[in-house]
CSV table of C-alpha atoms in Angstrom, one decimal:
chain,number,residue,atom,x,y,z
A,26,UNK,CA,120.0,105.9,96.6
A,27,UNK,CA,117.2,103.9,94.7
A,28,UNK,CA,118.3,100.4,93.2
A,29,UNK,CA,117.5,99.0,90.1
A,30,UNK,CA,114.8,96.3,89.8
A,31,UNK,CA,117.4,94.2,87.8
A,32,UNK,CA,119.1,93.7,91.1
A,33,UNK,CA,116.0,93.0,93.2
A,34,UNK,CA,113.6,89.8,93.9
A,35,UNK,CA,110.3,90.0,95.4
A,36,UNK,CA,110.5,88.7,98.9
A,37,UNK,CA,106.8,89.3,100.3
A,38,UNK,CA,103.7,87.3,100.6
A,39,UNK,CA,101.4,90.0,101.0
A,40,UNK,CA,100.6,93.4,98.9
A,41,UNK,CA,101.6,95.3,101.9
A,42,UNK,CA,105.0,93.5,101.8
A,43,UNK,CA,105.4,94.2,98.3
A,44,UNK,CA,105.0,98.0,98.4
A,45,UNK,CA,106.9,98.2,102.0
A,46,UNK,CA,110.0,96.4,99.5
A,47,UNK,CA,109.3,98.9,97.0
A,48,UNK,CA,109.1,101.9,99.0
A,49,UNK,CA,112.3,101.1,100.8
A,50,UNK,CA,114.3,99.6,97.8
A,51,UNK,CA,113.4,101.9,95.1
A,52,UNK,CA,111.7,105.3,96.7
A,53,UNK,CA,109.0,105.7,94.1
A,54,UNK,CA,107.5,109.1,94.3
A,55,UNK,CA,103.9,107.6,94.0
A,56,UNK,CA,104.8,105.8,97.5
A,57,UNK,CA,101.9,107.2,99.5
A,58,UNK,CA,99.4,106.1,97.0
A,59,UNK,CA,100.9,102.6,97.1
A,60,UNK,CA,100.7,102.6,100.8
A,61,UNK,CA,97.0,103.6,100.6
A,62,UNK,CA,96.4,100.9,97.6
A,63,UNK,CA,98.1,98.1,99.9
A,64,UNK,CA,95.9,98.9,103.1
A,65,UNK,CA,92.9,98.8,101.0
A,66,UNK,CA,93.9,95.5,99.3
A,67,UNK,CA,94.1,94.0,102.8
A,68,UNK,CA,90.1,92.8,102.2
A,69,UNK,CA,90.6,91.6,98.9
A,70,UNK,CA,89.0,88.1,98.4
A,71,UNK,CA,91.3,85.1,97.2
A,72,UNK,CA,90.8,83.8,93.8
A,73,UNK,CA,89.7,80.3,93.3
A,74,UNK,CA,90.4,77.9,90.6
A,75,UNK,CA,93.4,78.6,88.0
A,76,UNK,CA,94.4,81.8,90.1
A,77,UNK,CA,94.8,83.0,86.4
A,78,UNK,CA,94.2,86.9,85.7
A,79,UNK,CA,94.3,89.1,83.2
A,80,UNK,CA,95.2,92.7,83.8
A,81,UNK,CA,93.9,95.7,81.6
A,82,UNK,CA,95.9,99.0,82.4
A,83,UNK,CA,95.4,102.6,80.8
A,84,UNK,CA,96.5,106.1,81.7
A,85,UNK,CA,96.4,109.4,80.4
A,86,UNK,CA,96.7,113.4,81.2
A,87,UNK,CA,94.9,116.3,79.8
A,88,UNK,CA,97.1,118.2,78.6
A,89,UNK,CA,100.1,116.2,78.5
A,90,UNK,CA,101.5,116.8,81.1
A,91,UNK,CA,98.7,117.8,83.4
A,92,UNK,CA,96.2,116.1,85.3
A,93,UNK,CA,96.7,112.6,85.3
A,94,UNK,CA,94.3,109.5,85.8
A,95,UNK,CA,94.9,105.9,85.3
A,96,UNK,CA,92.5,103.0,85.0
A,97,UNK,CA,92.9,99.1,85.9
A,98,UNK,CA,90.5,96.1,85.2
A,99,UNK,CA,91.3,92.4,86.7
A,100,UNK,CA,89.9,89.5,85.3
A,101,UNK,CA,89.4,86.2,86.0
A,102,UNK,CA,90.7,84.3,82.9
A,103,UNK,CA,88.6,81.3,83.6
A,104,UNK,CA,85.4,82.9,83.9
A,105,UNK,CA,85.8,86.3,82.1
A,106,UNK,CA,84.5,88.0,85.5
A,107,UNK,CA,85.6,91.3,86.4
A,108,UNK,CA,86.8,90.8,90.0
A,109,UNK,CA,88.8,94.5,90.3
A,110,UNK,CA,88.8,97.6,88.9
A,111,UNK,CA,89.6,101.3,89.7
A,112,UNK,CA,89.7,104.7,88.4
A,113,UNK,CA,92.8,106.9,90.3
A,114,UNK,CA,93.1,110.6,89.8
A,115,UNK,CA,97.1,111.2,90.2
A,116,UNK,CA,97.2,114.7,90.6
A,117,UNK,CA,99.1,117.5,88.5
A,118,UNK,CA,102.1,117.4,86.4
A,119,UNK,CA,101.9,114.0,85.1
A,120,UNK,CA,102.5,112.8,81.8
A,121,UNK,CA,100.6,110.3,79.5
A,122,UNK,CA,103.2,107.8,79.9
A,123,UNK,CA,103.6,108.2,83.8
A,124,UNK,CA,99.9,107.4,83.9
A,125,UNK,CA,100.0,104.5,82.1
A,126,UNK,CA,102.7,103.0,84.3
A,127,UNK,CA,100.5,103.7,87.1
A,128,UNK,CA,97.7,101.7,86.0
A,129,UNK,CA,99.8,99.1,85.1
A,130,UNK,CA,101.2,98.8,88.5
A,131,UNK,CA,97.8,99.5,90.2
A,132,UNK,CA,96.4,96.3,88.2
A,133,UNK,CA,99.4,94.1,89.2
A,134,UNK,CA,99.6,94.9,92.9
A,135,UNK,CA,95.8,94.1,93.0
A,136,UNK,CA,96.3,90.8,91.2
A,137,UNK,CA,99.0,89.9,93.5
A,138,UNK,CA,97.1,90.7,96.9
A,139,UNK,CA,94.3,88.2,95.7
A,140,UNK,CA,96.6,85.4,95.1
A,141,UNK,CA,96.9,85.5,91.3
A,142,UNK,CA,99.6,82.8,90.2
A,143,UNK,CA,99.3,83.7,86.4
A,144,UNK,CA,98.9,86.8,85.0
A,145,UNK,CA,98.5,88.4,81.5
A,146,UNK,CA,99.5,92.2,81.6
A,147,UNK,CA,97.5,94.2,78.7
A,148,UNK,CA,97.7,97.7,77.4
A,149,UNK,CA,97.4,99.8,74.6
A,150,UNK,CA,100.7,101.5,75.0
A,151,UNK,CA,103.4,99.7,72.9
A,152,UNK,CA,106.1,101.8,74.5
A,153,UNK,CA,105.2,100.9,78.2
A,154,UNK,CA,104.3,97.3,77.2
A,155,UNK,CA,107.9,97.3,75.6
A,156,UNK,CA,109.6,98.7,78.7
A,157,UNK,CA,108.2,96.5,80.8
A,158,UNK,CA,108.9,93.5,79.1
A,159,UNK,CA,112.8,94.5,79.0
A,160,UNK,CA,112.4,95.1,75.1
A,161,UNK,CA,112.9,98.9,75.2
A,162,UNK,CA,115.0,101.0,77.2
A,163,UNK,CA,113.4,103.9,79.6
A,164,UNK,CA,116.1,106.9,79.1
A,165,UNK,CA,114.0,109.2,81.2
A,166,UNK,CA,114.9,108.9,85.0
A,167,UNK,CA,111.1,109.2,86.0
A,168,UNK,CA,109.8,106.5,83.6
A,169,UNK,CA,112.8,104.3,84.3
A,170,UNK,CA,112.0,104.4,88.1
A,171,UNK,CA,108.4,103.4,87.3
A,172,UNK,CA,109.3,100.7,84.9
A,173,UNK,CA,111.4,99.4,88.0
A,174,UNK,CA,108.4,99.5,90.1
A,175,UNK,CA,106.2,97.7,87.7
A,176,UNK,CA,108.9,94.9,86.8
A,177,UNK,CA,109.4,94.3,90.6
A,178,UNK,CA,105.6,94.2,91.1
A,179,UNK,CA,105.2,91.7,87.9
A,180,UNK,CA,108.0,89.3,89.2
A,181,UNK,CA,106.0,88.7,92.1
A,182,UNK,CA,103.5,86.8,90.2
A,183,UNK,CA,105.0,83.2,88.9
A,184,UNK,CA,103.9,83.1,85.6
A,185,UNK,CA,103.2,86.1,83.6
A,186,UNK,CA,103.1,87.7,80.1
A,187,UNK,CA,102.7,91.0,78.5
A,188,UNK,CA,100.5,91.8,75.7
A,189,UNK,CA,100.1,95.2,73.6
A,190,UNK,CA,96.5,95.5,72.2
A,191,UNK,CA,94.8,98.6,70.1
A,192,UNK,CA,93.1,101.1,72.1
A,193,UNK,CA,89.7,100.0,70.7
A,194,UNK,CA,90.2,96.8,72.5
A,195,UNK,CA,90.9,98.5,76.0
A,196,UNK,CA,87.8,100.2,76.5
A,197,UNK,CA,87.1,99.3,80.0
A,198,UNK,CA,90.6,100.5,81.5
A,199,UNK,CA,90.4,103.7,79.0
A,200,UNK,CA,87.0,104.8,80.3
A,201,UNK,CA,88.3,104.4,83.9
A,202,UNK,CA,91.0,106.6,83.3
A,203,UNK,CA,89.3,109.0,81.5
A,204,UNK,CA,86.5,109.3,84.3
A,205,UNK,CA,89.0,109.9,86.9
A,206,UNK,CA,90.6,113.0,84.7
A,207,UNK,CA,86.8,114.1,84.0
A,208,UNK,CA,86.0,113.9,87.7
A,209,UNK,CA,88.9,116.1,89.1
A,210,UNK,CA,88.4,118.9,86.3
A,211,UNK,CA,84.3,119.0,86.8
A,212,UNK,CA,84.4,118.8,90.6
A,213,UNK,CA,87.9,119.8,91.5
A,214,UNK,CA,87.8,121.0,95.1
A,215,UNK,CA,85.2,118.3,95.7
A,216,UNK,CA,87.4,115.6,94.7
A,217,UNK,CA,90.6,117.2,96.7
A,218,UNK,CA,88.1,117.2,99.9
A,219,UNK,CA,87.0,113.7,99.3
A,220,UNK,CA,90.5,112.5,98.9
A,221,UNK,CA,91.6,114.2,102.3
A,222,UNK,CA,88.6,113.1,104.2
A,223,UNK,CA,87.2,109.9,102.8
A,224,UNK,CA,83.8,111.5,102.1
A,225,UNK,CA,83.1,108.8,99.5
A,226,UNK,CA,82.5,105.8,101.5
A,227,UNK,CA,79.1,105.9,102.1
A,228,UNK,CA,78.5,106.0,98.3
A,229,UNK,CA,80.6,102.7,97.3
A,230,UNK,CA,77.4,101.0,96.7
A,231,UNK,CA,77.1,103.1,93.4
A,232,UNK,CA,80.4,102.1,92.4
A,233,UNK,CA,79.5,98.7,92.4
A,234,UNK,CA,75.9,99.2,90.4
A,235,UNK,CA,77.5,101.6,87.7
A,236,UNK,CA,80.6,99.3,86.9
A,237,UNK,CA,79.3,96.0,87.6
A,238,UNK,CA,82.1,95.2,90.2
A,239,UNK,CA,81.4,92.2,92.3
A,240,UNK,CA,81.3,93.3,95.9
A,241,UNK,CA,82.4,90.0,97.3
A,242,UNK,CA,85.8,90.3,95.6
A,243,UNK,CA,86.7,93.7,97.1
A,244,UNK,CA,85.2,93.7,100.8
A,245,UNK,CA,87.1,96.2,102.5
A,246,UNK,CA,88.3,98.5,99.6
A,247,UNK,CA,85.9,101.0,100.2
A,248,UNK,CA,88.6,103.4,101.6
A,249,UNK,CA,90.6,103.0,98.5
A,250,UNK,CA,87.8,103.7,95.9
A,251,UNK,CA,87.2,106.8,98.2
A,252,UNK,CA,90.6,108.2,97.3
A,253,UNK,CA,90.1,107.1,93.6
A,254,UNK,CA,87.1,109.9,93.4
A,255,UNK,CA,84.7,107.0,91.6
A,256,UNK,CA,81.6,108.2,92.7
A,257,UNK,CA,78.6,108.4,90.1
């Protein structure tokens, strides 16, 4: 039986350990995706300096519920440099709110893997931001479980804040979420094959070029981007 995050404290020092704890204690439906993410993050470069980051997240579904996608961007707060970004197709039967949660979880785990010690989680969904912060209840069981996963992930970082912004301020994460859905809609079978076989790996350089991501910060993450259908 899944346990509430209110009774859990993070015990892991790595993203893999954190995901294992999440899967063992909370038993989320997105366990497979989280395991793939943790494997990819093993090659992430550690943050230097203040180790403070901002994590921008977004998600959506077309229709709602429908084909879902999420986006996450991690920026070094001292330099403003983007050190991580992902666009992830989440499959069918996903709601807007579930996709939003997935984006938040994605970004926070990435920040944790890079050694972040201070995080500001930023999104344009007031509902999701308020639920993660504990200011609003999540009555839907699926939402409550995603909230618990997000809260446990966030509590793995010592200093944390949550901020709600207008959609116009969250353009990068919004674009990544939309791109995941569009790719799945326009190249559906191609995307499915790539997820299964990892065929996008040889084209990873185009991801760096298109999104301006610094390859030095995401060494070893090609396999994960391959599953996110983020080719150009």
